[in-house]
XYZ file of N, CA, C and O in Angstrom:
260
model
N -93.066 -15.434 -91.867
C -93.078 -15.906 -93.269
C -91.941 -16.941 -93.443
O -90.863 -16.773 -92.925
N -92.157 -17.985 -94.213
C -91.208 -19.069 -94.426
C -90.137 -18.674 -95.401
O -90.114 -17.604 -96.015
N -89.204 -19.620 -95.559
C -88.131 -19.445 -96.518
C -88.681 -19.537 -97.930
O -89.662 -20.236 -98.180
N -88.068 -18.798 -98.859
C -88.401 -18.893 -100.263
C -87.213 -19.293 -101.083
O -86.056 -19.038 -100.700
N -87.445 -19.950 -102.180
C -86.413 -20.453 -103.057
C -86.157 -19.426 -104.123
O -87.037 -19.035 -104.867
N -84.923 -18.926 -104.152
C -84.458 -17.930 -105.111
C -83.216 -18.393 -105.764
O -82.464 -19.187 -105.238
N -82.896 -17.857 -106.974
C -81.595 -18.056 -107.593
C -80.546 -17.345 -106.738
O -80.821 -16.342 -106.108
N -79.378 -17.915 -106.752
C -78.275 -17.352 -105.950
C -77.350 -16.496 -106.736
O -77.243 -16.639 -107.996
N -76.608 -15.647 -106.081
C -75.595 -14.864 -106.730
C -74.294 -15.731 -106.846
O -73.426 -15.472 -107.646
N -74.227 -16.781 -106.024
C -73.134 -17.771 -106.112
C -73.494 -18.716 -107.221
O -74.087 -19.809 -107.030
N -73.140 -18.337 -108.459
C -73.647 -19.139 -109.609
C -72.495 -19.464 -110.559
O -71.508 -18.766 -110.655
N -72.717 -20.552 -111.267
C -71.829 -20.971 -112.366
C -72.537 -20.716 -113.698
O -71.911 -20.281 -114.635
N -73.830 -20.985 -113.747
C -74.587 -20.756 -114.989
C -75.701 -19.765 -114.730
O -75.635 -18.619 -115.119
N -76.744 -20.199 -114.034
C -77.846 -19.333 -113.717
C -78.186 -19.128 -112.270
O -79.009 -18.336 -111.883
N -77.503 -19.838 -111.395
C -77.709 -19.672 -109.961
C -78.715 -20.644 -109.341
O -79.049 -20.505 -108.190
N -79.166 -21.620 -110.147
C -80.210 -22.542 -109.647
C -79.614 -23.433 -108.560
O -80.209 -23.568 -107.462
N -78.495 -24.062 -108.800
C -77.864 -24.951 -107.795
C -77.490 -24.187 -106.533
O -77.648 -24.689 -105.429
N -76.960 -22.976 -106.712
C -76.596 -22.135 -105.559
C -77.804 -21.783 -104.741
O -77.791 -21.800 -103.521
N -78.961 -21.502 -105.395
C -80.172 -21.157 -104.709
C -80.742 -22.343 -103.940
O -81.211 -22.216 -102.816
N -80.687 -23.524 -104.556
C -81.164 -24.717 -103.897
C -80.255 -25.009 -102.680
O -80.766 -25.384 -101.608
N -78.983 -24.831 -102.806
C -78.051 -25.037 -101.701
C -78.330 -24.084 -100.563
O -78.312 -24.465 -99.384
N -78.583 -22.814 -100.888
C -78.887 -21.855 -99.837
C -80.197 -22.169 -99.127
O -80.311 -22.039 -97.929
N -81.163 -22.650 -99.873
C -82.476 -23.002 -99.305
C -82.339 -24.134 -98.291
O -82.929 -24.079 -97.227
N -81.580 -25.161 -98.664
C -81.382 -26.325 -97.769
C -80.180 -26.196 -96.875
O -79.875 -27.119 -96.097
N -79.465 -25.040 -96.949
C -78.298 -24.781 -96.140
C -77.221 -25.866 -96.237
O -76.726 -26.442 -95.235
N -76.833 -26.202 -97.523
C -75.793 -27.154 -97.757
C -74.796 -26.548 -98.739
O -75.016 -25.440 -99.298
N -73.687 -27.214 -98.973
C -72.645 -26.723 -99.854
C -73.127 -26.775 -101.318
O -73.651 -27.818 -101.769
N -73.013 -25.681 -102.047
C -73.423 -25.676 -103.466
C -72.739 -26.715 -104.350
O -73.292 -27.193 -105.318
N -71.499 -27.074 -104.004
C -70.816 -28.091 -104.779
C -71.475 -29.420 -104.745
O -71.536 -30.135 -105.762
N -72.064 -29.763 -103.611
C -72.819 -31.048 -103.522
C -74.010 -31.038 -104.439
O -74.285 -31.979 -105.131
N -74.753 -29.918 -104.451
C -75.916 -29.808 -105.334
C -75.468 -29.877 -106.789
O -76.134 -30.513 -107.590
N -74.389 -29.217 -107.115
C -73.938 -29.229 -108.500
C -73.518 -30.639 -108.941
O -73.790 -31.073 -110.042
N -72.824 -31.369 -108.040
C -72.455 -32.771 -108.355
C -73.695 -33.646 -108.516
O -73.717 -34.513 -109.428
N -74.679 -33.471 -107.693
C -75.934 -34.249 -107.829
C -76.598 -33.919 -109.130
O -77.171 -34.807 -109.822
N -76.588 -32.652 -109.521
C -77.212 -32.231 -110.784
C -76.517 -32.845 -111.969
O -77.157 -33.300 -112.889
N -75.186 -32.894 -111.919
C -74.423 -33.547 -112.991
C -74.750 -35.034 -113.057
O -74.914 -35.616 -114.157
N -74.942 -35.658 -111.915
C -75.313 -37.079 -111.884
C -76.676 -37.289 -112.560
O -76.884 -38.261 -113.292
N -77.636 -36.366 -112.292
C -78.922 -36.470 -112.957
C -78.810 -36.298 -114.467
O -79.476 -36.941 -115.241
N -77.968 -35.380 -114.877
C -77.752 -35.147 -116.320
C -77.160 -36.368 -116.971
O -77.590 -36.823 -118.032
N -76.145 -36.929 -116.353
C -75.491 -38.129 -116.943
C -76.356 -39.381 -116.851
O -76.182 -40.315 -117.583
N -77.281 -39.369 -115.925
C -78.140 -40.557 -115.690
C -79.403 -40.499 -116.531
O -80.467 -40.850 -116.055
N -79.351 -40.006 -117.732
C -80.507 -40.033 -118.624
C -80.839 -38.724 -119.227
O -81.710 -38.632 -120.122
N -80.212 -37.670 -118.794
C -80.430 -36.332 -119.417
C -81.611 -35.522 -118.891
O -81.851 -34.407 -119.341
N -82.387 -36.074 -117.940
C -83.530 -35.338 -117.459
C -83.115 -34.095 -116.646
O -83.911 -33.174 -116.467
N -81.886 -34.070 -116.175
C -81.394 -32.950 -115.406
C -81.282 -31.664 -116.232
O -81.422 -30.571 -115.686
N -80.999 -31.815 -117.481
C -80.863 -30.623 -118.342
C -82.236 -29.914 -118.452
O -82.343 -28.695 -118.284
N -83.287 -30.660 -118.713
C -84.614 -30.073 -118.828
C -85.059 -29.486 -117.484
O -85.619 -28.385 -117.432
N -84.782 -30.195 -116.381
C -85.161 -29.695 -115.066
C -84.377 -28.412 -114.757
O -84.977 -27.476 -114.160
N -83.124 -28.290 -115.125
C -82.356 -27.103 -114.876
C -82.931 -25.926 -115.649
O -83.031 -24.823 -115.130
N -83.243 -26.151 -116.930
C -83.819 -25.072 -117.736
C -85.127 -24.591 -117.189
O -85.367 -23.394 -117.113
N -85.983 -25.523 -116.764
C -87.262 -25.134 -116.185
C -87.050 -24.346 -114.897
O -87.671 -23.314 -114.657
N -86.147 -24.830 -114.031
C -85.882 -24.153 -112.782
C -85.281 -22.774 -113.013
O -85.635 -21.807 -112.340
N -84.409 -22.594 -114.007
C -83.829 -21.301 -114.301
C -84.903 -20.301 -114.769
O -84.795 -19.099 -114.510
N -85.918 -20.795 -115.480
C -86.975 -19.913 -115.940
C -87.935 -19.595 -114.827
O -88.362 -18.437 -114.688
N -88.293 -20.589 -113.993
C -89.323 -20.404 -112.985
C -88.849 -19.644 -111.731
O -89.566 -18.869 -111.194
N -87.623 -19.924 -111.310
C -87.095 -19.347 -110.053
C -86.837 -17.858 -110.255
O -86.289 -17.407 -111.261
N -87.199 -17.051 -109.217
C -86.953 -15.629 -109.236
C -85.549 -15.340 -108.747
O -84.954 -16.133 -107.952
N -85.025 -14.178 -109.101
C -83.776 -13.703 -108.520
C -84.019 -13.295 -107.081
O -85.103 -12.835 -106.749
N -83.001 -13.391 -106.272
C -83.118 -13.042 -104.863
C -83.251 -11.525 -104.786
O -82.372 -10.803 -105.268
N -84.334 -11.026 -104.179
C -84.529 -9.582 -104.134
C -83.473 -8.862 -103.304
O -83.214 -7.683 -103.473
N -82.820 -9.594 -102.378
C -81.732 -8.980 -101.566
C -80.460 -8.805 -102.381
O -79.614 -7.989 -102.007
N -80.328 -9.543 -103.494
C -79.105 -9.484 -104.284
C -79.222 -8.452 -105.454
O -78.275 -8.163 -106.107
N -80.422 -7.932 -105.689
C -80.611 -7.013 -106.769
C -79.956 -5.681 -106.452
O -80.204 -5.078 -105.396
N -79.186 -5.188 -107.358
C -78.495 -3.915 -107.180
C -79.314 -2.822 -107.816
O -79.755 -2.965 -108.968
N -79.411 -1.680 -107.146
C -80.207 -0.575 -107.705
C -79.561 0.043 -108.843
O -78.540 0.417 -109.018
C-alpha cells in the first residue's frame, strides 16, 4: 500500500504543513514558508489551507486511546 497524506502532530495550527512535509520527506519549515508566500501572493493560500485542514485526516498512528 502506498503512502497516505495525513495531518501531522508536528503542527503550528492544524498540522497541514507538517503532514505535507512528512509526505514529501522534507523540512516542515520549508513548507510553512512556501505556504506564507502563497498567502502573501494573493491570499489563495488561506482558502487552500482551510480546505486542506478540513479534508485531511488525522494520522491514525498519532491518535491516543
